[in-house]
Amino acid sequence: MKYLVVIEKGPVSFGAYVPDLPGCVAVAKSWHVVKRLIREAIQLHVEDMRNRGYPIPKPTAASELVELQST
């Protein structure tokens, strides 16, 4: 399964979250580290859901880049 991950740059760090997995988040000082941490967080989150007998949500979130023309 492929989940959409949203990564946002804050004033001093990067934050990442997964819209289809509420509560699955990561924070780090660099883009590369937050990408690694959110991947680990997804794996742990899904493993925990399985262990608790919860259904694993199917990925439904999508993204699209919208280009605006300069005026």
Coordinates of N, CA, C and O in Angstrom, one line a residue:
M1 N 0.8 -1.2 0.0 CA 0.0 0.0 0.0 C 0.9 1.2 0.0 O 1.9 1.2 0.6
K2 N 0.4 2.3 -0.6 CA 1.1 3.5 -0.7 C 0.2 4.6 -0.1 O -0.9 4.9 -0.5
Y3 N 0.7 5.2 1.0 CA 0.0 6.3 1.7 C 0.6 7.6 1.3 O 1.8 7.8 1.2
L4 N -0.3 8.6 1.2 CA 0.1 10.0 1.0 C 0.7 10.5 2.3 O 0.1 10.4 3.3
V5 N 1.9 11.1 2.2 CA 2.5 11.8 3.3 C 2.6 13.2 3.0 O 3.1 13.6 1.9
V6 N 2.2 14.1 3.9 CA 2.3 15.5 3.8 C 3.5 16.0 4.6 O 3.5 15.7 5.8
I7 N 4.4 16.7 4.0 CA 5.6 17.2 4.7 C 5.5 18.7 4.6 O 5.4 19.3 3.6
E8 N 5.6 19.4 5.8 CA 5.6 20.8 5.9 C 6.8 21.3 6.6 O 7.3 20.8 7.5
K9 N 7.3 22.5 6.1 CA 8.5 23.1 6.7 C 8.0 24.1 7.7 O 7.2 25.0 7.3
G10 N 8.4 24.0 8.9 CA 8.1 25.0 9.9 C 9.3 25.9 10.1 O 10.3 25.9 9.4
P11 N 9.2 26.8 11.1 CA 10.3 27.8 11.3 C 11.6 27.1 11.6 O 12.7 27.6 11.2
V12 N 11.6 26.0 12.4 CA 12.9 25.4 12.8 C 12.9 23.9 12.5 O 13.9 23.2 12.9
S13 N 11.9 23.3 11.9 CA 11.8 21.9 11.7 C 10.9 21.5 10.6 O 10.2 22.4 10.0
F14 N 10.8 20.2 10.3 CA 9.9 19.7 9.3 C 8.9 18.8 10.0 O 9.4 18.0 10.9
G15 N 7.7 18.9 9.6 CA 6.7 18.0 10.2 C 6.1 17.1 9.1 O 6.0 17.6 8.0
A16 N 5.7 15.9 9.4 CA 5.1 15.0 8.4 C 3.9 14.3 9.0 O 3.9 14.0 10.2
Y17 N 2.8 14.1 8.2 CA 1.7 13.4 8.7 C 1.1 12.6 7.6 O 1.3 12.9 6.4
V18 N 0.2 11.6 7.9 CA -0.4 10.8 7.0 C -1.9 11.0 7.1 O -2.5 10.5 8.1
P19 N -2.6 11.6 6.1 CA -4.0 11.9 6.3 C -4.9 10.6 6.5 O -5.9 10.7 7.2
D20 N -4.5 9.5 5.9 CA -5.3 8.3 6.1 C -5.0 7.5 7.4 O -5.7 6.5 7.7
L21 N -4.0 8.0 8.1 CA -3.7 7.3 9.4 C -3.6 8.4 10.5 O -2.5 8.8 10.9
P22 N -4.7 8.8 11.0 CA -4.7 9.8 12.0 C -3.8 9.5 13.2 O -3.8 8.4 13.7
G23 N -3.0 10.5 13.6 CA -2.1 10.3 14.7 C -0.7 9.8 14.3 O 0.2 9.7 15.1
C24 N -0.6 9.5 13.0 CA 0.7 9.0 12.5 C 1.5 10.3 12.0 O 1.2 10.8 11.0
V25 N 2.5 10.7 12.9 CA 3.2 11.9 12.6 C 4.7 11.7 12.9 O 5.1 10.8 13.5
A26 N 5.5 12.7 12.3 CA 6.9 12.7 12.6 C 7.4 14.1 12.5 O 6.8 14.9 11.8
V27 N 8.5 14.5 13.3 CA 9.1 15.8 13.2 C 10.6 15.6 13.3 O 11.1 14.8 14.0
A28 N 11.3 16.4 12.5 CA 12.7 16.4 12.5 C 13.3 17.7 12.0 O 12.6 18.5 11.4
K29 N 14.6 17.9 12.2 CA 15.2 19.2 11.7 C 15.5 19.2 10.3 O 15.8 20.3 9.7
S30 N 15.5 18.1 9.6 CA 15.8 18.1 8.1 C 14.7 17.3 7.4 O 14.0 16.4 7.9
W31 N 14.6 17.6 6.1 CA 13.7 16.9 5.2 C 14.0 15.4 5.1 O 13.1 14.6 5.2
H32 N 15.3 15.1 5.0 CA 15.7 13.7 4.8 C 15.3 12.9 6.0 O 14.9 11.7 5.9
V33 N 15.6 13.4 7.2 CA 15.3 12.7 8.4 C 13.8 12.5 8.7 O 13.4 11.5 9.0
V34 N 13.0 13.6 8.4 CA 11.6 13.4 8.6 C 11.0 12.4 7.6 O 10.1 11.7 8.0
K35 N 11.5 12.3 6.4 CA 11.1 11.3 5.5 C 11.3 9.9 6.1 O 10.5 9.0 6.0
R36 N 12.5 9.7 6.6 CA 12.8 8.4 7.2 C 12.0 8.1 8.4 O 11.4 7.0 8.6
L37 N 11.8 9.1 9.3 CA 11.0 8.9 10.5 C 9.5 8.6 10.2 O 8.9 7.8 10.9
I38 N 8.9 9.3 9.2 CA 7.5 9.0 8.9 C 7.3 7.7 8.3 O 6.3 7.0 8.6
R39 N 8.3 7.2 7.5 CA 8.2 5.8 7.0 C 8.2 4.8 8.2 O 7.4 3.9 8.2
E40 N 9.1 5.0 9.2 CA 9.1 4.2 10.4 C 7.8 4.3 11.1 O 7.3 3.3 11.6
A41 N 7.3 5.5 11.3 CA 6.0 5.8 12.0 C 4.9 5.0 11.3 O 4.0 4.4 12.0
I42 N 4.8 5.0 10.0 CA 3.7 4.3 9.3 C 3.8 2.8 9.6 O 2.8 2.2 9.9
Q43 N 5.0 2.3 9.5 CA 5.2 0.8 9.8 C 4.7 0.5 11.2 O 4.0 -0.5 11.4
L44 N 5.2 1.3 12.2 CA 4.8 1.0 13.6 C 3.3 1.2 13.8 O 2.7 0.5 14.5
H45 N 2.7 2.3 13.2 CA 1.3 2.6 13.3 C 0.5 1.4 12.8 O -0.5 1.0 13.5
V46 N 0.8 0.9 11.6 CA 0.0 -0.2 11.0 C 0.2 -1.4 11.8 O -0.8 -2.2 12.0
E47 N 1.4 -1.7 12.2 CA 1.7 -2.9 13.0 C 0.9 -2.9 14.3 O 0.3 -3.9 14.7
D48 N 0.8 -1.7 15.0 CA 0.0 -1.6 16.2 C -1.4 -1.8 16.0 O -2.1 -2.4 16.7
M49 N -2.0 -1.2 14.9 CA -3.4 -1.4 14.5 C -3.7 -2.9 14.3 O -4.7 -3.4 14.8
R50 N -2.8 -3.6 13.6 CA -3.0 -5.0 13.4 C -3.0 -5.8 14.7 O -3.8 -6.6 15.0
N51 N -2.0 -5.5 15.6 CA -1.9 -6.1 16.9 C -3.2 -5.9 17.7 O -3.6 -6.8 18.5
R52 N -3.8 -4.8 17.6 CA -5.0 -4.5 18.4 C -6.3 -5.0 17.7 O -7.4 -4.8 18.2
G53 N -6.2 -5.5 16.5 CA -7.3 -6.0 15.8 C -8.1 -5.0 15.0 O -9.2 -5.2 14.6
Y54 N -7.5 -3.8 14.8 CA -8.2 -2.7 14.1 C -8.1 -2.9 12.6 O -7.0 -3.4 12.2
P55 N -9.1 -2.5 11.9 CA -8.9 -2.6 10.4 C -7.9 -1.6 9.9 O -7.8 -0.5 10.5
I56 N -7.1 -1.9 8.9 CA -6.1 -1.1 8.4 C -6.8 -0.2 7.3 O -7.3 -0.8 6.3
P57 N -6.8 1.1 7.4 CA -7.4 1.9 6.4 C -6.7 1.8 5.1 O -5.5 1.8 5.0
K58 N -7.5 1.7 4.0 CA -6.9 1.7 2.7 C -6.5 3.2 2.3 O -7.2 4.1 2.8
P59 N -5.5 3.4 1.6 CA -5.1 4.7 1.2 C -6.2 5.3 0.3 O -6.6 4.7 -0.7
T60 N -6.6 6.5 0.7 CA -7.6 7.2 -0.2 C -7.2 8.6 -0.5 O -7.7 9.2 -1.4
A61 N -6.3 9.2 0.3 CA -5.9 10.6 0.1 C -5.1 10.7 -1.2 O -4.4 9.8 -1.6
A62 N -5.2 11.8 -1.9 CA -4.5 12.0 -3.1 C -4.0 13.5 -3.1 O -4.4 14.3 -2.3
S63 N -3.1 13.8 -4.0 CA -2.6 15.2 -4.1 C -2.4 15.5 -5.5 O -2.3 14.6 -6.4
E64 N -2.4 16.8 -5.8 CA -2.1 17.3 -7.1 C -1.5 18.6 -7.0 O -1.8 19.5 -6.1
L65 N -0.5 18.9 -7.8 CA 0.1 20.2 -7.9 C -0.6 21.1 -8.9 O -1.0 20.6 -10.0
V66 N -1.0 22.3 -8.5 CA -1.7 23.2 -9.3 C -0.8 24.3 -9.7 O -0.2 25.0 -8.8
E67 N -0.5 24.5 -10.9 CA 0.4 25.6 -11.4 C -0.4 26.8 -11.7 O -1.4 26.8 -12.5
L68 N 0.0 27.9 -11.2 CA -0.7 29.2 -11.5 C 0.2 30.0 -12.5 O 1.4 30.0 -12.4
Q69 N -0.5 30.6 -13.4 CA 0.2 31.4 -14.4 C 0.6 32.8 -13.8 O -0.2 33.3 -13.0
S70 N 1.8 33.3 -14.0 CA 2.1 34.6 -13.5 C 1.3 35.6 -14.2 O 0.9 35.5 -15.4
T71 N 1.0 36.7 -13.5 CA 0.2 37.8 -14.1 C 1.1 39.0 -14.3 O 2.1 39.2 -13.8

